[in-house]
Amino acid sequence: MPDAAVAARSSETTNSGTTQQVDVAVVGAGFAGLYLLHRLRKAGFSAVVIEDAGDVGGTWYWNRYPGARCDIQTMDYSYTFDPELDREWTWSEKYATQPEILRYFGFVADRYDLRRDIRFNTRVKAANWDDTSERWQLTTDNGADVSCRYYIMATGCLSTPKPPEIDGVKDFKGEIYFTGRWPHDGVNLAGKRVAVIGTGSSGIQSIPLIAEQAAHLTVFQRTASFALPAHNGPAPDDRKTYFEADRAAYREQARWSLAGVPYPQEMAVSWQLSDAERRERFEKAWAAGDLVHILTQLWADQAADVDGNALIGKLIHEKIRAVVKDPDTAAALSPNDHPFGSKRPCLDTNYYATYNRPNVTLVNLRQEPIKAITASGIVTDKRSVDLDVIVFATGFDAMTGAIMAVHPITGRASKSLSSVWAQGPQTYLGLTVAGFPNLFMITGPGSPSVLSNMAVSIEQHVDWVVDRLAALRDAGFTTMEATETAQAGWAQHMADCSMLTLHRLANTWYTGANVPGKAQALMPYTSGVGPYRGICNEVVSRGMLGFRLTGPNVAEQCNDGEVVRLQPDVRLVLGMLAEMNLPQIESLGSQGARDFLAEFNKGRPAGRPVGEVGDGVLHGADGLLPYRLYRPATPGPHPIVVYFHGGGWVLGDEQSDDPFCRDMCRRTDMIFVSVGYRHAPEHRFPAAAEDGYAATRWIAEHAAELGGKAGPVLVAGWSAGGNIAAVTCQLARERGGPEIGGQLLVCPVTDSTFDRASYVDNGTNYFVTRGLMFWFWDLYCSPADRTDPRVSPLRGKLAGLPPAFVTTCEFDPLRDEGIAYAEAMAASGVAVEQLKARGHFHSSFTMVDVVITGVGGRIKMAEALRRFAGLPPEVKLPPQKLDAAAS
Ligand code: FAD
Ligand code: NAP
């Protein structure tokens, strides 16, 4: 639409009595609200923005404390929707100050003539959905109320400061300031005795500058934060060059990245790197002064694994000790109660050095909590501090605070949002709530928002919402509402995602833990802006999946369902595999397929260290077979697990499930002997089965030589290896030994029937396909032999088998035959445990350190093996070796 037409259309708001009538009401004139207004006008909607503040800017209007700056490089923390705007504005620094960012918003507002549709100094107090008129009625505290078809809350994640929650604040006779509501004409702190309570980003930015002005500064710290030097100055050359080389490509990469800033996915895991390599990476990140760099570029396991993460904490402690002269102060400033990155780390300028100043005192509230604020200052368990000024840098009622402050928000059937969210926020995509038609939230709980460069997240949300409103209008729909199914599915997906990160291990504003009495839940979406964008797009491409659409002259449309049923990392892996356009394995011939697998396996993260890995040969059914032995680091003798790799009886070898064997060796504290059994088509049925049995017998007979414990061995296997393990148990029972103490069958092949539901439902899209399984079967076993229990153990006699643990995966063609085998064994009196892994695919558990959500399942499998061996289920994993200097 041409700009002149936009201007004419956008002013078509009407007043009926005292109510302003518009298509869309937006609350908030920050980053989100301004872009919304621009997009809504362009799309031909009449719109009004209602804003509590006196001008545009949101966060940057309110947070004017000394030192306030962004912590995402300003080059990235900008609007990108208009390349001309992008070119017209040049930031003066790597991290711009609050005044400069506020000027930017003024510039944007002027450039698109936005202020004429913004009602400043006006709060929305309540919102009510009227089912009859299908409109929202908003009550304001200043001027006309508003009636709108669509109500969009761009109210900000960090716009409602948290009350101080300390007794006696009202008694204090000095001055009180909140960083999030800093006076516009500044505060003179010269010569004054000042306290800062709070050491999050706001405290850490302001403390060095307050210390320079104040006569004395006392910092009251409850939780130490990780802070790294911003190294502010001009935008760094490497990033600028990258950006300038192709701005459009750079912006597009940001949109599909993890955190909204284009950085590659780090692949090397911490244990693959030497101490020196890790230190070098860390020093580079420390020198870069870039949160996204240090949060994503050190090693692949830094954000997912406690050990990999702890390495960083130690290195930062070392940095703090190097700067802060007093060892007790350095120790108090060193975070030790949360993983690095689980709380938002801070960017600082001279923060730690500030504690070397003679006029600065740190009070560690963990050792001496505040008892009260009095007329003259602050009293702790151990001291009384006289003060002229108290600065509360105590943070925000984040993510839900501003939304819930509009009270009530009443949806269908007079339900209020506060009652629906009483146990924590429930949303679909972080954008909508079931029962609240035509209500949208920008960066609401359930969206990546605060875990990303918010500029990128906000633009994505705004584009998605406005595009949907335009599409609804064009199709004749007037309401759009999330379904309960879709919302519940999103909650499940959020919970699954949270298992991939360490955020759940910290008490933070991300979880609501900073506000007493607030329902606790990890509120931001943790799997990144790129994956999130893909999901939002998928909702649309699948016919507005999970939304009910209605309109006066069109049939209701409701394509109900859950948009993500796979585990988040499985979804990523399958997406990556699809993008790689891999050849069909069965088209490569058996040797080609083996070469392909060997090449493919080179790209996976190295398995974790164990005590010892050694190779040898053993006697199979018809000659020598190679084996690989994994020995735990602990003193033996250990129980032995005979392991059979996967690969459809055709592919793989004793090394091909290396990460899985290492992981299980560590988790069980047992020896794993992975057997290189013979393969088809060179050696067809029953070669693999007979080798499996012979190898197990040989290993049992040579247990002592292998460092194993006397007594029964255990067997385990994945896929075709699970088939061999199951068959081995049947043969051992029939042939009088060896004694087997238990069997772990992971996604096993158990039968030659291909018509079970899982073969139909999961036959094509989940890596192991129906076609591939047919090929494996054809190479290994002629149709006449397929009912033989040595290849179809489900058809064998099952009574008297060793106890079993059977793992099956929801999105695996082999799922139902695995379940059938577990149930049939149980029906025959065998002790059977099942793990039916929701959202997983055939390779979930063997893709160790790629499919992180497989960890829980492997823990259960390891516990089962230990029970089979008569050991207590839990093993304390040895901590990863730390850099000696750092620890
Ligand atoms: P806001 O900017 O918070 O705007 C919301 C507006 O809604 C406010 O002006 C508020 O007054 C108004 N409002 C709320 N409720 C009502 C109501 N009921 N009636 C009327 N008006 C209402 N993010 C980054 O990605 N990078 C950074 O470097 C960064 N630095 C930050 C620094 C600080 C000090 C803070 C506090 C946050 C920072 N953030 C940063 C997060 C920041 O909040 C977002 O980047 C972004 O500015 C949010 O824009 P928004 O429009 O969604 O919300
Ligand atoms: P915050 O991270 O929540 O920090 C608040 C601090 O106050 C914490 O140290 C907290 O301790 C402490 N605190 C709260 N209540 C307290 C009490 N009753 N007694 C003693 N201490 C108390 O808030 P913030 O610093 O304003 O930052 C919030 C977010 O805004 C940041 O994480 C970031 O996303 C954004 N931000 C960014 C920048 C930037 O650099 N661009 C600057 C400011 C803010 P506990 O941790 O123990 O609760």
XYZ file of C-alpha atoms in Angstrom, residues 165-590:
426
model
C 9.976 -6.458 49.524
C 12.137 -5.177 52.377
C 10.592 -3.987 55.620
C 10.835 -0.304 56.420
C 11.305 1.223 52.964
C 8.670 3.838 53.756
C 10.525 4.848 56.938
C 13.704 5.823 55.094
C 14.239 9.587 55.259
C 16.758 9.800 52.434
C 16.247 9.544 48.679
C 15.034 6.348 47.011
C 15.470 5.484 43.341
C 14.660 2.504 41.152
C 16.948 1.860 38.206
C 13.878 1.006 36.140
C 12.185 4.334 36.939
C 15.173 6.675 37.023
C 14.378 10.429 37.123
C 14.611 12.144 33.739
C 16.681 15.053 34.956
C 19.302 12.840 36.602
C 20.303 12.422 40.227
C 23.158 14.190 41.959
C 24.989 11.613 44.069
C 28.118 13.673 44.676
C 29.325 13.496 48.258
C 26.490 11.221 49.327
C 26.432 7.897 51.139
C 24.752 5.613 48.638
C 23.528 2.026 48.759
C 22.803 -0.117 45.724
C 20.676 -3.173 46.397
C 20.929 -5.716 43.629
C 23.732 -6.981 41.428
C 22.020 -8.026 38.223
C 22.683 -6.241 34.917
C 21.256 -2.907 36.113
C 23.279 -2.941 39.336
C 26.452 -4.034 37.592
C 26.167 -1.324 34.942
C 25.434 1.449 37.419
C 27.712 0.543 40.356
C 31.038 1.682 38.781
C 29.582 5.081 37.827
C 27.792 5.580 41.136
C 31.040 4.737 42.936
C 32.797 7.509 41.025
C 30.280 10.079 42.281
C 29.349 8.949 45.759
C 31.254 9.702 48.952
C 30.764 6.070 49.831
C 28.965 3.268 48.052
C 27.733 0.150 49.834
C 26.635 -2.652 47.528
C 24.166 -5.152 48.967
C 24.561 -8.380 47.041
C 22.296 -11.397 47.461
C 23.379 -13.404 44.432
C 26.654 -12.847 42.630
C 26.248 -12.581 38.855
C 28.702 -13.558 36.159
C 29.952 -10.403 34.449
C 32.358 -10.034 31.579
C 34.026 -6.894 30.286
C 32.099 -5.140 27.511
C 35.249 -3.621 25.974
C 33.038 -0.904 24.650
C 34.228 1.366 21.856
C 33.673 1.382 18.141
C 31.905 -1.660 16.675
C 34.545 -4.385 16.313
C 36.075 -4.651 12.857
C 35.435 -8.365 12.390
C 31.700 -8.079 13.063
C 31.405 -4.844 11.072
C 33.148 -6.367 8.080
C 30.935 -9.417 8.286
C 27.857 -7.209 8.465
C 28.871 -4.822 5.707
C 29.847 -7.624 3.329
C 26.180 -8.471 2.845
C 23.774 -6.785 5.214
C 20.705 -8.628 3.976
C 22.373 -12.025 4.351
C 23.633 -11.080 7.811
C 20.151 -10.091 8.946
C 18.666 -13.240 7.491
C 21.225 -15.374 9.322
C 20.353 -13.578 12.538
C 16.693 -14.467 12.028
C 17.491 -18.168 11.796
C 20.179 -18.248 14.467
C 19.894 -19.471 18.021
C 20.053 -16.136 19.833
C 19.258 -13.619 17.111
C 22.880 -12.808 16.334
C 24.620 -14.661 13.525
C 27.169 -16.998 15.028
C 27.864 -20.507 13.786
C 26.834 -23.555 15.767
C 29.858 -24.670 17.823
C 30.541 -28.359 17.271
C 33.563 -29.257 19.457
C 32.656 -30.625 22.874
C 34.657 -29.679 25.938
C 36.285 -33.069 26.445
C 37.557 -33.056 22.882
C 39.609 -29.949 23.636
C 42.819 -29.815 25.625
C 43.113 -27.517 28.634
C 45.159 -25.141 26.504
C 42.595 -25.124 23.693
C 39.762 -24.449 26.093
C 41.664 -21.653 27.725
C 42.485 -20.112 24.369
C 38.825 -20.122 23.391
C 37.836 -18.647 26.718
C 40.433 -15.850 26.512
C 39.220 -15.002 23.025
C 35.640 -14.794 24.272
C 36.674 -12.713 27.278
C 38.514 -10.309 24.998
C 35.576 -10.132 22.562
C 33.284 -8.639 25.198
C 30.212 -10.157 23.606
C 27.545 -12.072 25.501
C 26.369 -14.093 22.533
C 29.941 -15.078 21.724
C 30.743 -16.328 25.214
C 27.339 -17.986 25.583
C 27.561 -19.959 22.332
C 31.105 -20.206 20.995
C 33.209 -21.888 23.694
C 32.224 -25.538 23.322
C 29.123 -27.361 22.204
C 28.177 -28.727 25.619
C 28.578 -25.456 27.549
C 24.882 -24.707 27.825
C 23.589 -28.250 28.116
C 25.944 -30.138 30.368
C 26.772 -29.304 33.962
C 30.393 -30.456 33.683
C 31.043 -28.634 30.422
C 29.496 -25.551 31.958
C 31.425 -25.724 35.230
C 34.676 -25.298 33.290
C 33.588 -21.778 32.352
C 32.565 -20.854 35.886
C 36.036 -21.782 37.128
C 37.742 -19.698 34.459
C 35.613 -16.668 35.322
C 36.331 -17.080 39.031
C 39.992 -16.923 38.114
C 39.417 -13.631 36.271
C 37.607 -12.164 39.278
C 40.429 -13.178 41.609
C 42.937 -11.555 39.257
C 41.172 -8.176 39.503
C 39.725 -7.969 43.007
C 42.481 -7.452 45.548
C 40.695 -8.556 48.699
C 40.319 -12.369 48.556
C 37.127 -12.411 50.646
C 35.487 -9.846 48.381
C 36.658 -11.785 45.318
C 35.165 -14.967 46.745
C 31.861 -13.244 47.511
C 31.710 -11.848 43.959
C 32.312 -15.284 42.410
C 28.986 -16.928 41.506
C 28.757 -20.452 42.836
C 25.061 -21.254 42.961
C 24.077 -21.363 39.320
C 25.548 -22.543 36.030
C 27.038 -19.878 33.775
C 24.308 -18.594 31.439
C 21.426 -20.036 33.418
C 20.897 -16.488 34.697
C 21.534 -13.738 32.211
C 25.228 -12.887 32.477
C 26.100 -9.185 32.598
C 28.359 -6.997 30.534
C 30.360 -4.576 32.606
C 32.806 -1.718 32.464
C 35.171 -1.741 35.456
C 32.715 -3.609 37.647
C 35.082 -5.899 39.535
C 37.819 -3.245 39.766
C 35.314 -0.948 41.474
C 35.601 -3.111 44.600
C 39.264 -2.082 44.910
C 38.185 1.507 45.514
C 38.475 2.684 49.121
C 34.966 4.186 48.996
C 33.217 0.921 48.050
C 32.046 -1.822 50.409
C 30.425 -5.102 49.432
C 27.886 -6.581 51.844
C 27.240 -10.248 51.195
C 23.577 -10.794 52.044
C 24.060 -14.555 52.013
C 26.089 -14.107 55.186
C 24.226 -11.148 56.675
C 20.690 -10.715 55.335
C 19.007 -7.324 55.475
C 16.854 -7.098 58.583
C 15.190 -3.808 57.760
C 15.448 -0.412 56.201
C 15.256 2.290 58.857
C 14.929 6.056 58.799
C 18.705 6.414 58.500
C 19.849 3.451 56.476
C 20.014 -0.319 56.204
C 20.434 -2.796 59.054
C 21.740 -6.303 58.432
C 22.384 -9.173 60.839
C 25.881 -7.827 61.400
C 25.937 -4.063 60.773
C 24.040 -0.860 60.397
C 24.857 1.349 57.378
C 23.903 5.041 57.437
C 22.792 6.309 54.055
C 21.588 9.330 52.109
C 20.410 7.439 49.043
C 19.151 3.917 48.340
C 19.133 2.685 44.752
C 16.993 -0.351 44.113
C 18.462 -2.329 41.224
C 16.172 -5.160 42.240
C 14.776 -6.026 38.830
C 11.355 -6.681 37.385
C 8.245 -8.766 37.673
C 9.380 -10.147 34.357
C 7.470 -11.503 31.386
C 4.052 -11.675 33.018
C 4.168 -8.589 35.276
C 2.970 -6.017 32.737
C 0.388 -8.379 31.281
C -1.108 -9.248 34.657
C -1.043 -5.588 35.709
C -3.892 -5.069 33.256
C -6.522 -6.513 35.503
C -8.813 -8.120 34.805
C -8.274 -9.344 31.281
C -11.500 -11.229 30.740
C -11.865 -13.687 27.880
C -14.605 -16.091 26.861
C -17.076 -17.201 29.524
C -15.882 -14.355 31.765
C -12.650 -16.185 32.581
C -9.900 -13.893 33.752
C -6.334 -14.341 32.603
C -5.110 -14.211 36.189
C -7.210 -17.275 37.068
C -6.120 -19.153 33.947
C -2.469 -18.345 34.717
C -2.702 -18.931 38.465
C -0.272 -21.869 38.252
C 1.953 -20.164 35.698
C 1.489 -18.736 32.214
C -0.110 -20.947 29.563
C 0.186 -19.872 25.944
C 0.323 -21.169 22.437
C 3.623 -20.043 20.854
C 3.946 -17.346 23.533
C 1.639 -15.289 21.326
C -1.919 -16.326 22.157
C -3.963 -17.900 24.959
C -6.814 -20.403 24.598
C -10.077 -18.808 25.705
C -8.880 -15.286 24.792
C -9.746 -14.771 21.126
C -7.992 -12.028 19.186
C -5.595 -11.338 22.059
C -1.912 -11.364 21.117
C 1.214 -10.861 23.151
C 4.524 -9.746 21.701
C 7.391 -11.614 23.371
C 4.966 -13.274 25.767
C 5.887 -16.192 28.030
C 6.509 -19.179 25.789
C 8.427 -17.201 23.168
C 12.243 -16.854 22.902
C 12.071 -13.153 23.861
C 14.528 -12.498 26.658
C 16.822 -15.364 25.671
C 17.483 -13.668 22.372
C 18.414 -10.446 20.741
C 14.953 -9.041 21.292
C 15.037 -6.914 18.195
C 14.957 -10.051 16.088
C 12.294 -11.746 18.199
C 10.069 -8.691 18.238
C 10.196 -8.234 14.481
C 9.363 -11.897 13.953
C 6.384 -11.740 16.322
C 5.049 -8.541 14.845
C 5.366 -9.831 11.291
C 3.701 -13.115 12.169
C 0.782 -11.469 13.978
C 0.136 -8.751 11.417
C 0.422 -11.215 8.530
C -2.136 -13.431 10.273
C -4.542 -10.552 10.846
C -4.325 -9.575 7.194
C -4.833 -13.176 6.085
C -7.849 -13.570 8.400
C -9.401 -10.414 7.054
C -8.834 -11.514 3.457
C -10.494 -14.869 4.157
C -13.483 -13.322 5.931
C -12.564 -14.498 9.433
C -13.054 -12.187 12.372
C -11.760 -14.269 15.284
C -8.685 -16.375 15.882
C -8.221 -18.408 19.027
C -5.720 -21.038 20.158
C -7.139 -24.456 21.016
C -6.566 -26.157 24.350
C -4.853 -29.063 22.563
C -2.386 -26.787 20.843
C -1.693 -24.904 24.067
C -1.144 -28.082 26.083
C 1.174 -29.345 23.330
C 3.157 -26.127 23.514
C 3.509 -26.507 27.286
C 4.845 -30.024 26.747
C 7.235 -28.796 24.069
C 8.429 -26.000 26.369
C 9.056 -28.534 29.118
C 10.959 -30.772 26.698
C 13.041 -27.816 25.516
C 13.876 -26.843 29.064
C 15.582 -30.213 29.544
C 18.134 -29.201 26.927
C 19.475 -26.226 28.821
C 20.622 -25.457 32.335
C 18.148 -22.616 32.899
C 15.956 -24.851 35.001
C 18.796 -25.206 37.524
C 18.789 -21.564 38.591
C 16.350 -19.413 40.525
C 15.939 -16.410 38.261
C 13.476 -13.983 36.829
C 13.270 -16.391 33.888
C 11.448 -18.758 36.243
C 9.604 -16.182 38.322
C 11.728 -17.054 41.367
C 12.660 -13.403 41.960
C 9.103 -12.431 42.901
C 7.848 -13.878 46.169
C 4.674 -15.906 45.675
C 4.887 -15.938 41.875
C 4.092 -19.291 40.224
C 7.371 -20.830 39.126
C 7.942 -21.979 35.561
C 10.661 -21.434 33.019
C 8.922 -18.741 30.972
C 11.017 -18.055 27.880
C 11.230 -20.542 25.023
C 14.699 -22.056 25.246
C 15.312 -23.646 21.857
C 16.227 -20.511 19.980
C 14.809 -17.963 17.590
C 15.541 -19.893 14.379
C 13.765 -23.082 15.467
C 10.955 -20.990 16.921
C 10.531 -19.074 13.657
C 10.398 -22.402 11.810
C 7.646 -23.618 14.123
C 5.575 -20.440 13.704
C 5.893 -20.797 9.940
C 4.892 -24.433 10.176
C 1.728 -23.505 12.075
C 0.735 -21.407 9.073
C 1.793 -23.907 6.410
C -0.214 -26.602 8.170
C -3.427 -24.607 7.864
C -3.227 -22.518 11.055
C -2.620 -25.620 13.096
C -3.990 -25.274 16.603
C -6.203 -22.276 15.905
C -9.961 -21.940 15.609
C -10.984 -19.305 13.058
C -14.515 -17.967 12.751
C -16.262 -15.277 10.748
C -19.831 -14.194 10.045
C -19.992 -15.453 6.454
C -17.503 -18.311 6.403
C -17.474 -21.814 7.803
C -15.526 -22.234 11.021
C -12.025 -23.611 10.484
C -10.191 -25.553 13.153
C -7.213 -27.611 12.244
C -6.527 -28.876 15.739
C -3.294 -30.489 16.877
C 0.142 -30.037 18.397
C 2.719 -28.395 16.214
C 5.740 -30.162 17.745
C 5.513 -33.744 18.894
C 9.156 -34.632 18.413
C 11.671 -33.861 21.100
C 13.210 -30.494 20.199
C 16.673 -31.841 19.477
C 15.252 -34.743 17.481
C 13.356 -32.208 15.414
C 16.584 -30.301 14.811
C 18.526 -33.416 13.892
C 15.848 -34.611 11.479
C 15.663 -31.127 9.989
C 19.421 -31.057 9.478
C 19.416 -34.536 7.956
C 16.627 -33.509 5.598
C 18.575 -30.418 4.551
C 21.658 -32.514 3.834
C 19.746 -34.285 1.080
C 21.424 -37.543 1.934
C 21.220 -40.400 -0.531
C 18.891 -43.287 0.241
C 21.171 -45.683 2.056
C 19.647 -48.695 0.335
C 20.559 -47.215 -3.051
C 24.276 -47.275 -2.252
C 24.889 -51.007 -2.192
C 26.195 -52.677 0.944
